[in-house]
mmCIF file of C-alpha atoms and ligand atoms in Angstrom:
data_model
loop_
_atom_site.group_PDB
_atom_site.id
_atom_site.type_symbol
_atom_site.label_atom_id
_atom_site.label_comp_id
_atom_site.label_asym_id
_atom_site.label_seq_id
_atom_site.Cartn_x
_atom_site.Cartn_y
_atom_site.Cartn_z
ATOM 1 C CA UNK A 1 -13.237 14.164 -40.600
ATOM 2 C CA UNK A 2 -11.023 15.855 -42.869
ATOM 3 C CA UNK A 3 -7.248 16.443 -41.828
ATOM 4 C CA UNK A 4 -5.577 18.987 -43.319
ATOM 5 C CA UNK A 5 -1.912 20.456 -43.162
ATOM 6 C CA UNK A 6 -1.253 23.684 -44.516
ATOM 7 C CA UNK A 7 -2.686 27.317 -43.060
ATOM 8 C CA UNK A 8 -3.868 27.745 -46.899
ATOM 9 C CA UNK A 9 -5.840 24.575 -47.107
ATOM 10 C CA UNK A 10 -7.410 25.133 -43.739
ATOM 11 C CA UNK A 11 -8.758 28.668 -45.001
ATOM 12 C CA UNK A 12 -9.510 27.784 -48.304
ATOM 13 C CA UNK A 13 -11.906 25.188 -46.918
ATOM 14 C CA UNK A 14 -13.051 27.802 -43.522
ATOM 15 C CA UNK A 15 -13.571 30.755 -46.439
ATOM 16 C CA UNK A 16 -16.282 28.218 -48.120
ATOM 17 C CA UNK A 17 -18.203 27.685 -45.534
ATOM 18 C CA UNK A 18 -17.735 31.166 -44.060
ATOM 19 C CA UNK A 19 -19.420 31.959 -47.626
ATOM 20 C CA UNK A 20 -22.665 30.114 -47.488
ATOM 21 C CA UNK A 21 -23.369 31.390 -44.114
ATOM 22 C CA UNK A 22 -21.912 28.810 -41.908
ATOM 23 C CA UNK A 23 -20.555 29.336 -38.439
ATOM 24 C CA UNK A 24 -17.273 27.665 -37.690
ATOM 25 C CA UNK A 25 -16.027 26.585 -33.881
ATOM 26 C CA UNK A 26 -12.480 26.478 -33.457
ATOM 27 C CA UNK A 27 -11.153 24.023 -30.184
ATOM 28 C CA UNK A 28 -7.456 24.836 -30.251
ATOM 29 C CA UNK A 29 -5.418 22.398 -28.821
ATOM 30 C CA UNK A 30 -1.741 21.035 -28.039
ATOM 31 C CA UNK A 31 -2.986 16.970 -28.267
ATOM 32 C CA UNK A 32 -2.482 14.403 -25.874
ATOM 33 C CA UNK A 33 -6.057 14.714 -25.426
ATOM 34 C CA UNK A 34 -7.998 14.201 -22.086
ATOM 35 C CA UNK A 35 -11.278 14.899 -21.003
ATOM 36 C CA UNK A 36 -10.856 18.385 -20.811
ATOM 37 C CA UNK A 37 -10.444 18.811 -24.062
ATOM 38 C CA UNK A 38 -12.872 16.118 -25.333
ATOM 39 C CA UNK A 39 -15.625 18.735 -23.263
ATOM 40 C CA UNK A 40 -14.303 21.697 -24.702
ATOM 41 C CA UNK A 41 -14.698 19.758 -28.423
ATOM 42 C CA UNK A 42 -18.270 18.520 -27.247
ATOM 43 C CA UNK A 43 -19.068 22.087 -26.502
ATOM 44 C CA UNK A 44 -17.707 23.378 -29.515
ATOM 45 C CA UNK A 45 -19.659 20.956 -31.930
ATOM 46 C CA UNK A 46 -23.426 22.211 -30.244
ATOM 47 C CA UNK A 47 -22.168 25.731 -31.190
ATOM 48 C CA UNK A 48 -21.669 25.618 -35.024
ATOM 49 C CA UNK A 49 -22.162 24.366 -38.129
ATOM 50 C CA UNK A 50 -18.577 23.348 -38.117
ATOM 51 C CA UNK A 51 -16.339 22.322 -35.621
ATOM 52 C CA UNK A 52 -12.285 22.903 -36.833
ATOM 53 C CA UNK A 53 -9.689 21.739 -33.775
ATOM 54 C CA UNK A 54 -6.154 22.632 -34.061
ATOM 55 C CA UNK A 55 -3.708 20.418 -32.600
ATOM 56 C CA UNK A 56 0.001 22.243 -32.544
ATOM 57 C CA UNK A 57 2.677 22.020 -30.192
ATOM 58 C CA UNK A 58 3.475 26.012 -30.805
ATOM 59 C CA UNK A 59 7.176 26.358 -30.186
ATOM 60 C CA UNK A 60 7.145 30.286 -29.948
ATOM 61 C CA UNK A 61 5.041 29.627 -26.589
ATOM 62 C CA UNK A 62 7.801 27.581 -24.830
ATOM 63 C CA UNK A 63 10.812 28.943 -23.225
ATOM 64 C CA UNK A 64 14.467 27.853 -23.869
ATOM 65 C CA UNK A 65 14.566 25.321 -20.877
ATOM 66 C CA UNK A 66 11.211 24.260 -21.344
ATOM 67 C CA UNK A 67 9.689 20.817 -22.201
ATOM 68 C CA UNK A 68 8.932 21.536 -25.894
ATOM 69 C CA UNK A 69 11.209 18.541 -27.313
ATOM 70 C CA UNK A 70 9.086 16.152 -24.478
ATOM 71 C CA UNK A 71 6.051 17.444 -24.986
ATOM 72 C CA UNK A 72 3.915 14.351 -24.636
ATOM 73 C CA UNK A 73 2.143 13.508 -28.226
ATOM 74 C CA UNK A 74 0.169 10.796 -29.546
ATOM 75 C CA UNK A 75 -1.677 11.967 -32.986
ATOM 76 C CA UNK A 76 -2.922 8.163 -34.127
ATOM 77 C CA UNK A 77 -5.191 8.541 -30.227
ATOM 78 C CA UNK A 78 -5.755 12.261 -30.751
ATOM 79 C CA UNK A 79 -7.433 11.909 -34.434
ATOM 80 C CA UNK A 80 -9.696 9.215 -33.393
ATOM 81 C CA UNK A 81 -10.591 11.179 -30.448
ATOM 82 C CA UNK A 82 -11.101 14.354 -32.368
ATOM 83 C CA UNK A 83 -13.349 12.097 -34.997
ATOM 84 C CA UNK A 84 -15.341 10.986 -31.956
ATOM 85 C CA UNK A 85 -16.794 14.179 -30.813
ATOM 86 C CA UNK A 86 -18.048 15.117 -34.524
ATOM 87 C CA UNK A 87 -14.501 17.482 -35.678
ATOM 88 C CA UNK A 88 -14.707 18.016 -39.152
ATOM 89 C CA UNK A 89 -11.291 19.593 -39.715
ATOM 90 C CA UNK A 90 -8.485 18.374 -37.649
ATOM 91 C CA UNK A 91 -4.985 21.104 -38.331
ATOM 92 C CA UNK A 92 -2.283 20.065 -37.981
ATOM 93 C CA UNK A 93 0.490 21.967 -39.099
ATOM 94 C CA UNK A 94 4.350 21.604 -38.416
ATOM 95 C CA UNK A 95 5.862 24.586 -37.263
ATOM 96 C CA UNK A 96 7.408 25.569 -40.590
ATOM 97 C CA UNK A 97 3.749 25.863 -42.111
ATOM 98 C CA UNK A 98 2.825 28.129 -39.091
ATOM 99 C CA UNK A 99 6.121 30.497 -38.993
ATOM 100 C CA UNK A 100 8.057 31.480 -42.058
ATOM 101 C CA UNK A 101 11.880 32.075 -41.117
ATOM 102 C CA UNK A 102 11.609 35.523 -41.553
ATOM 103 C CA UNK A 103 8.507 35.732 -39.234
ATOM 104 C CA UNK A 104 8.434 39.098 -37.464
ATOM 105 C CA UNK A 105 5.413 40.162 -36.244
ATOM 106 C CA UNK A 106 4.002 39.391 -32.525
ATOM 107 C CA UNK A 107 1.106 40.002 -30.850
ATOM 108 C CA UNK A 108 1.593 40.800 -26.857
ATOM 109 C CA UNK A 109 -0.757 42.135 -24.425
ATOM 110 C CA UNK A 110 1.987 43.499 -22.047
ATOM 111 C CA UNK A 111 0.297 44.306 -18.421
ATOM 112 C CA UNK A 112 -1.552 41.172 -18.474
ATOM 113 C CA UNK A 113 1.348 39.017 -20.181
ATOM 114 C CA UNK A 114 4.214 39.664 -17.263
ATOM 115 C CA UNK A 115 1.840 38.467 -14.144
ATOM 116 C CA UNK A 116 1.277 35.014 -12.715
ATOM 117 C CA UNK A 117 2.621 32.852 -15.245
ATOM 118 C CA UNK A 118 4.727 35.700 -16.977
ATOM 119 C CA UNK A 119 7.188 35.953 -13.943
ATOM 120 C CA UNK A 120 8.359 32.272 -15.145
ATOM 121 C CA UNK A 121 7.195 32.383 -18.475
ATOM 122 C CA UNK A 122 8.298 35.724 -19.735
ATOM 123 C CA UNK A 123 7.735 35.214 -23.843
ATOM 124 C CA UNK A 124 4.302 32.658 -23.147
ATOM 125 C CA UNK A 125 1.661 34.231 -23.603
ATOM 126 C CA UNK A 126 3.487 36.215 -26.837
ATOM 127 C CA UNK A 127 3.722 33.282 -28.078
ATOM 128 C CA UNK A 128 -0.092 32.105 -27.054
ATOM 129 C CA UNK A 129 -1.385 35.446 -28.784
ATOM 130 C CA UNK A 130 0.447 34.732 -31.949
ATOM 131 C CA UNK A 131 -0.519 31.706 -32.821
ATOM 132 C CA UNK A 132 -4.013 32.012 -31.395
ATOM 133 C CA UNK A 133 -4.769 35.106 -33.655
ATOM 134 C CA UNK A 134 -2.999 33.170 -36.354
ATOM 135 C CA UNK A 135 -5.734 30.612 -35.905
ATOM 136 C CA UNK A 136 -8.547 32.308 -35.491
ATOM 137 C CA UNK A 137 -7.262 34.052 -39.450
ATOM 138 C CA UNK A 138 -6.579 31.048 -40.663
ATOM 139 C CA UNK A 139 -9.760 28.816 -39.245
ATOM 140 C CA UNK A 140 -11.924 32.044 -39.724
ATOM 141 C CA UNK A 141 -13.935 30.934 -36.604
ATOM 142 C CA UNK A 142 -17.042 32.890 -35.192
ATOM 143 C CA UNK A 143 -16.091 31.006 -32.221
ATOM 144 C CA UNK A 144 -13.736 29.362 -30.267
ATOM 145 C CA UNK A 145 -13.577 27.497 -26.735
ATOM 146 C CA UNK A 146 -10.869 27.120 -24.276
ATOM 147 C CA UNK A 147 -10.965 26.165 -20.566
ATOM 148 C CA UNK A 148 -10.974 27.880 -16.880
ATOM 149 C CA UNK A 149 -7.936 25.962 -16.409
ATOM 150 C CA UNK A 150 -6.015 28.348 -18.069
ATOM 151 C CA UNK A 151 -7.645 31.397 -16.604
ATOM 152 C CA UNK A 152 -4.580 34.024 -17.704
ATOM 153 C CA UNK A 153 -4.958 32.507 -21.342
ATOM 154 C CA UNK A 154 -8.714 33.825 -21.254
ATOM 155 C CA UNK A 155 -8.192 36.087 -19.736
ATOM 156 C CA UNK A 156 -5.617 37.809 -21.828
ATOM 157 C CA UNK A 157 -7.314 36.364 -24.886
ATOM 158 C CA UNK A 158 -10.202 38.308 -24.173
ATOM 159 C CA UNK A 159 -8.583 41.387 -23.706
ATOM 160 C CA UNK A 160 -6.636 40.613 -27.376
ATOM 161 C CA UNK A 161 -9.787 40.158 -29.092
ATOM 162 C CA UNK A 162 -11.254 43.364 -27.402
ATOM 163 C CA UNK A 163 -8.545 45.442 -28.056
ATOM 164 C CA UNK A 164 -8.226 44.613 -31.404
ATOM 165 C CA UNK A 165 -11.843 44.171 -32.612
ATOM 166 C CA UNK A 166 -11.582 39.915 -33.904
ATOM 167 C CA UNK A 167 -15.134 39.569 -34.611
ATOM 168 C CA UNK A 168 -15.537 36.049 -32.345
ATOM 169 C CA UNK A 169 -17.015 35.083 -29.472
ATOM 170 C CA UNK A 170 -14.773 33.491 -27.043
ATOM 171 C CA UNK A 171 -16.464 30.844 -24.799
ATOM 172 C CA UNK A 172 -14.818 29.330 -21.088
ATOM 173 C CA UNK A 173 -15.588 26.181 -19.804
ATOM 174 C CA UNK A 174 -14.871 24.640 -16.499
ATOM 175 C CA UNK A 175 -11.858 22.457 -15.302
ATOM 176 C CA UNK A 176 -12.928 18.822 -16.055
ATOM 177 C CA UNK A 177 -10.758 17.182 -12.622
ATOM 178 C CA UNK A 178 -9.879 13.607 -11.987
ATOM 179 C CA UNK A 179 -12.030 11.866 -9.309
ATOM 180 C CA UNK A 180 -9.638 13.028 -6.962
ATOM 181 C CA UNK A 181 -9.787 16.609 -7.835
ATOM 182 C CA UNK A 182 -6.809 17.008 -9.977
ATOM 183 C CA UNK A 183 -6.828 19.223 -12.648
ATOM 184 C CA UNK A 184 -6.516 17.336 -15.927
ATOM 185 C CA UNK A 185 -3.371 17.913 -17.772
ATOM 186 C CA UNK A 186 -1.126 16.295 -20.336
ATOM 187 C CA UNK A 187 2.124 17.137 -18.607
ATOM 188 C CA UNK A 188 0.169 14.780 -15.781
ATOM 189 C CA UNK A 189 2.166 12.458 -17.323
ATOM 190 C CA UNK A 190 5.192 13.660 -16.337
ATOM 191 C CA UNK A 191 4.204 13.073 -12.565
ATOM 192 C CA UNK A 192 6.019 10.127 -10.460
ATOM 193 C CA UNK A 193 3.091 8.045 -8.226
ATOM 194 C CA UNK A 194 4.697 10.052 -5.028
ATOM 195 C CA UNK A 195 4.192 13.443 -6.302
ATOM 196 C CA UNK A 196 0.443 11.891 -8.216
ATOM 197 C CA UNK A 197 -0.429 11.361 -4.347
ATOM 198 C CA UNK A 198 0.345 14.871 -3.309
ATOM 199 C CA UNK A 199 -0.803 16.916 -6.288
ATOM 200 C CA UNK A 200 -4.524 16.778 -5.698
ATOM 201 C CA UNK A 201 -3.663 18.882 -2.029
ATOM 202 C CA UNK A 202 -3.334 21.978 -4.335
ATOM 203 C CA UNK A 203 -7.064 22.329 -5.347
ATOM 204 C CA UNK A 204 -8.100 20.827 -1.785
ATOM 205 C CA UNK A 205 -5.680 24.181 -0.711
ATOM 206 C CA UNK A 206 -8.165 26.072 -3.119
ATOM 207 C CA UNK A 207 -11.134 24.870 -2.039
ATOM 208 C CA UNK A 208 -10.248 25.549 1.330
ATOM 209 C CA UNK A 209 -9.294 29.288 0.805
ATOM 210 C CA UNK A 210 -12.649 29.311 -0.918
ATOM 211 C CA UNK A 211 -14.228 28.006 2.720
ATOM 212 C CA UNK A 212 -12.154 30.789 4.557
ATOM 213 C CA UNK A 213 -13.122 33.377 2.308
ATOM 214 C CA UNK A 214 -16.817 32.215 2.368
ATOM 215 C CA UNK A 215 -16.033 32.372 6.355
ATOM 216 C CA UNK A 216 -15.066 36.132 6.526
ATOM 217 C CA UNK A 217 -11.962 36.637 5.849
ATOM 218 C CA UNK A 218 -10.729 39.333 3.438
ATOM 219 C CA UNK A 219 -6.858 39.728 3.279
ATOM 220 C CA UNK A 220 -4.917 38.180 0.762
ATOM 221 C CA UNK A 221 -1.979 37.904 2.945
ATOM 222 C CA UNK A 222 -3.943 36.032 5.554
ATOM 223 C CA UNK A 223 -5.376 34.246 2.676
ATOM 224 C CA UNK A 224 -2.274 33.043 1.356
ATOM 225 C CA UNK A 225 -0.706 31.968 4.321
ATOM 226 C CA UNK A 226 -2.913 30.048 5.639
ATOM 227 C CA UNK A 227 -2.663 28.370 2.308
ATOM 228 C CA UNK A 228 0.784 27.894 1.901
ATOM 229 C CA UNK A 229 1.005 26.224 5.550
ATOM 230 C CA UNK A 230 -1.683 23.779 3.878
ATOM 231 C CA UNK A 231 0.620 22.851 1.345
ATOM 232 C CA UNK A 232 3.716 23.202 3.154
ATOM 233 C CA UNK A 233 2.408 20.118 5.186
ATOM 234 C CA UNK A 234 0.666 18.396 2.263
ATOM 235 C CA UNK A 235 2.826 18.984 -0.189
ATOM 236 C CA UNK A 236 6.062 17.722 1.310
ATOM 237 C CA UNK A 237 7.540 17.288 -2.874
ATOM 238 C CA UNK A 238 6.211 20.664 -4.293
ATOM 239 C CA UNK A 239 7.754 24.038 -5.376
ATOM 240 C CA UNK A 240 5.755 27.161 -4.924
ATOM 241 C CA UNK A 241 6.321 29.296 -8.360
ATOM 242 C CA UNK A 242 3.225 31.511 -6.947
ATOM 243 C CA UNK A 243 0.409 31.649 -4.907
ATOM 244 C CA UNK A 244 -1.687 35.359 -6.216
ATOM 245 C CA UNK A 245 -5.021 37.022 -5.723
ATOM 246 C CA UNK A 246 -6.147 38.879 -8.541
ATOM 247 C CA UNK A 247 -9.085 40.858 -10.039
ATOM 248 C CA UNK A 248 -10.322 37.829 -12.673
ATOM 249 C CA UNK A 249 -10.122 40.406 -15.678
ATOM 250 C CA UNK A 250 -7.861 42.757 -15.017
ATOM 251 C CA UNK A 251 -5.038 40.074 -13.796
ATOM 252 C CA UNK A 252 -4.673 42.739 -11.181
ATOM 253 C CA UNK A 253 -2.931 41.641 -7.990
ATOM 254 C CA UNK A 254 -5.578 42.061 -5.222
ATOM 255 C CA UNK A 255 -4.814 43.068 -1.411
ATOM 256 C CA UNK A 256 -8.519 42.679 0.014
ATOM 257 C CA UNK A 257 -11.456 40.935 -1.236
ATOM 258 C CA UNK A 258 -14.081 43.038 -1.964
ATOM 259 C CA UNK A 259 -16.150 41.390 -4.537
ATOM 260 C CA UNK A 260 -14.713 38.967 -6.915
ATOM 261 C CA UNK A 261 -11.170 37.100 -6.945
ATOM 262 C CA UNK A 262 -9.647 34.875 -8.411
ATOM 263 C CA UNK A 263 -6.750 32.783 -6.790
ATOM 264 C CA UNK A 264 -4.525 31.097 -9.090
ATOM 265 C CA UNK A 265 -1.443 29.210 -8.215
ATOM 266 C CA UNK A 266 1.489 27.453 -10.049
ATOM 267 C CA UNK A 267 2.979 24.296 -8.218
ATOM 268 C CA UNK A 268 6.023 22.051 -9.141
ATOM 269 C CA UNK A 269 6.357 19.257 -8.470
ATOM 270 C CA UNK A 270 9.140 17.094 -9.652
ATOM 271 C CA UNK A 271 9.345 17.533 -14.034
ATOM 272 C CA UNK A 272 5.889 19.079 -13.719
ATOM 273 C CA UNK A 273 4.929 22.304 -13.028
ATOM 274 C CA UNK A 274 0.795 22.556 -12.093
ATOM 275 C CA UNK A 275 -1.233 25.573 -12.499
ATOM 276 C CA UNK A 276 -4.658 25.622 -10.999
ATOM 277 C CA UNK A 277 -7.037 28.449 -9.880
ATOM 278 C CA UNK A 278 -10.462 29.046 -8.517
ATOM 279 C CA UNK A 279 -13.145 31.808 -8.100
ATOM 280 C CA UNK A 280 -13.516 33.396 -4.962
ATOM 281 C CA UNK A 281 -16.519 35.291 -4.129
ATOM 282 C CA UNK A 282 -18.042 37.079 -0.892
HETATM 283 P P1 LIG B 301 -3.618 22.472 -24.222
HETATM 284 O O1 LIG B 301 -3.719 21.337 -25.181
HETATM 285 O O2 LIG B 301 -3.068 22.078 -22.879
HETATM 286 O O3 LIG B 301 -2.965 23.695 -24.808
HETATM 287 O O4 LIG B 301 -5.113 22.913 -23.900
HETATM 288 C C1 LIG B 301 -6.028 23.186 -24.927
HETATM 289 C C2 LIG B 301 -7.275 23.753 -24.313
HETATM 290 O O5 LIG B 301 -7.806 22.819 -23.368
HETATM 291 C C3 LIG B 301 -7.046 25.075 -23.552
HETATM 292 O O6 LIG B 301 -8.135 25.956 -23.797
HETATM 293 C C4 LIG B 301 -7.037 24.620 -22.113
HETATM 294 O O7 LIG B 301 -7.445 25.626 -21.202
HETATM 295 C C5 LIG B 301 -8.052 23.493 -22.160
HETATM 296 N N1 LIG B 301 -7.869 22.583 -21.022
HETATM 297 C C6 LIG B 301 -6.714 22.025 -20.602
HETATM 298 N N2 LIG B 301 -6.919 21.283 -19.488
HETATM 299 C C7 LIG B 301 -8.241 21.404 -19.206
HETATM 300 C C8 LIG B 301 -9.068 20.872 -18.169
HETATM 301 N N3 LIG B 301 -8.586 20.096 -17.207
HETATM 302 N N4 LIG B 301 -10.383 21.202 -18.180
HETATM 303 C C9 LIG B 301 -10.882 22.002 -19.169
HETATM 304 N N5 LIG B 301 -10.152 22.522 -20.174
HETATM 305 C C10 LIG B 301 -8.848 22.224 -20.186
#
């Protein structure tokens, strides 16, 4: 596995096998890997010829008060990890390589940018598009993989790469969850063993609007209640930031359930703040 630096090396190298015909997979990443991102890397490497995985802590995604300076990061465990599942270009760029000082130019998709996660993290998913596009230039991937866990970044991804004709193909994969049901996460980490014990009562609140929905019911605002009484009981340490019901394209905020929903939620709980979501059908 090679491990390479600079956005100019990285293409250089993409451009030559983009030449002869090869197909490239790019995993982008944060680090601090888990097994969510060691299946989205697996995935990637049975869908190419190449398999390039960034690993950038992308500063124009965080917001002022934001854990960018704690990020967790461990490269040394991250490299061998990426080696493992058959990488052959591991990026990693500092933040000066990625964004001159004059940078200027952003790449938003507004509507779908401001909901769920936007209300808290108004410049995120800017930031998310930026980079992102910058990657898929600079890897010049046919492909790249990212994971359910982040529905709104797929989501809005996928709407980017519409709108704006990238030729790639975007692939999802499913949470990978502890044992416990727990969505994997690096800012885990951040989680004291009190609110550890409490945090696996927000997908076991997801599952169980799942069971409602699958038992008739088709308001959100039922929905959510009964929901947030769940946690409200469970999850004696947490912090709603939101509970929604939206169409799983559009982002749109949904009233009924007609067909297909997704409910996505963002929890806090002590230094960590938890998103999670699941697919609701009828
Ligand atoms: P991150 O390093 O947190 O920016 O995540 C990099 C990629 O891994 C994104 O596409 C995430 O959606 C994906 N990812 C993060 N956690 C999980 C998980 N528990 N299961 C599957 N994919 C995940």
């Amino acid at each position: 596995m090679e491990i390479l630096k600079t956005p100019s090396d990285v293409q250089a190298k993409c451009q030559k096998w983009r030449s002869l015909g090869e197909t490239i997979c790019l995993v982008p990443t944060m680090g601090y890997y888990h097994a969510g991102h060691e299946d989205l890397m697996a995935y990637g490497r049975t869908l190419c010829d190449h398999l390039v995985v960034s690993l950038f802590v992308n500063p124009t995604q965080f917001g002022p008060t934001e854990d960018l300076a704690n990020y967790p990061r461990d490269h040394a465990r991250d490299s061998a990890i990426a080696e493992k599942h058959g990488c052959d270009l591991l990026f990693m760029p500092e933040p000066k390589d990625m964004y001159c000082d004059d940078h200027a130019t952003w790449v938003e998709v507004p509507t779908m940018s401001k909901v769920l996660c936007g209300v808290s993290r108004p410049i995120h998913f800017r930031g998310v598009c930026t980079v992102v596009l910058k990657l898929f230039h600079i890897s010049c991937a046919t492909d790249a993989v990212f994971g359910q866990k982040d529905w709104q970044q797929q989501a809005i991804l996928q709407r980017m790469v519409r709108d704006l004709n990238v030729p790639i193909h975007l692939h999802t994969r499913p949470t990978v969850r502890e044992a416990d049901g727990l969505a994997l996460s690096s800012r885990n980490v951040y989680l004291s063993p009190e609110e550890r014990a409490q945090a696996p009562k927000i997908y076991e609140g997801l599952l169980f609007a799942k069971d409602v929905v699958q038992s008739g019911e088709r308001s959100v605002p039922r929905l959510r209640e009964r929901v947030l009484k769940k946690w409200a009981q469970e999850i004696p340490l947490g912090r709603l930031d939101y509970l929604a019901v939206v169409d799983p394209v559009s982002l749109e905020s949904l009233e009924t359930i007609e067909d297909r929903a997704l409910m996505a939620c963002a929890v806090r709980l002590g230094k960590a703040r938890l998103i999670d979501n699941i697919l609701l059908s009828c």
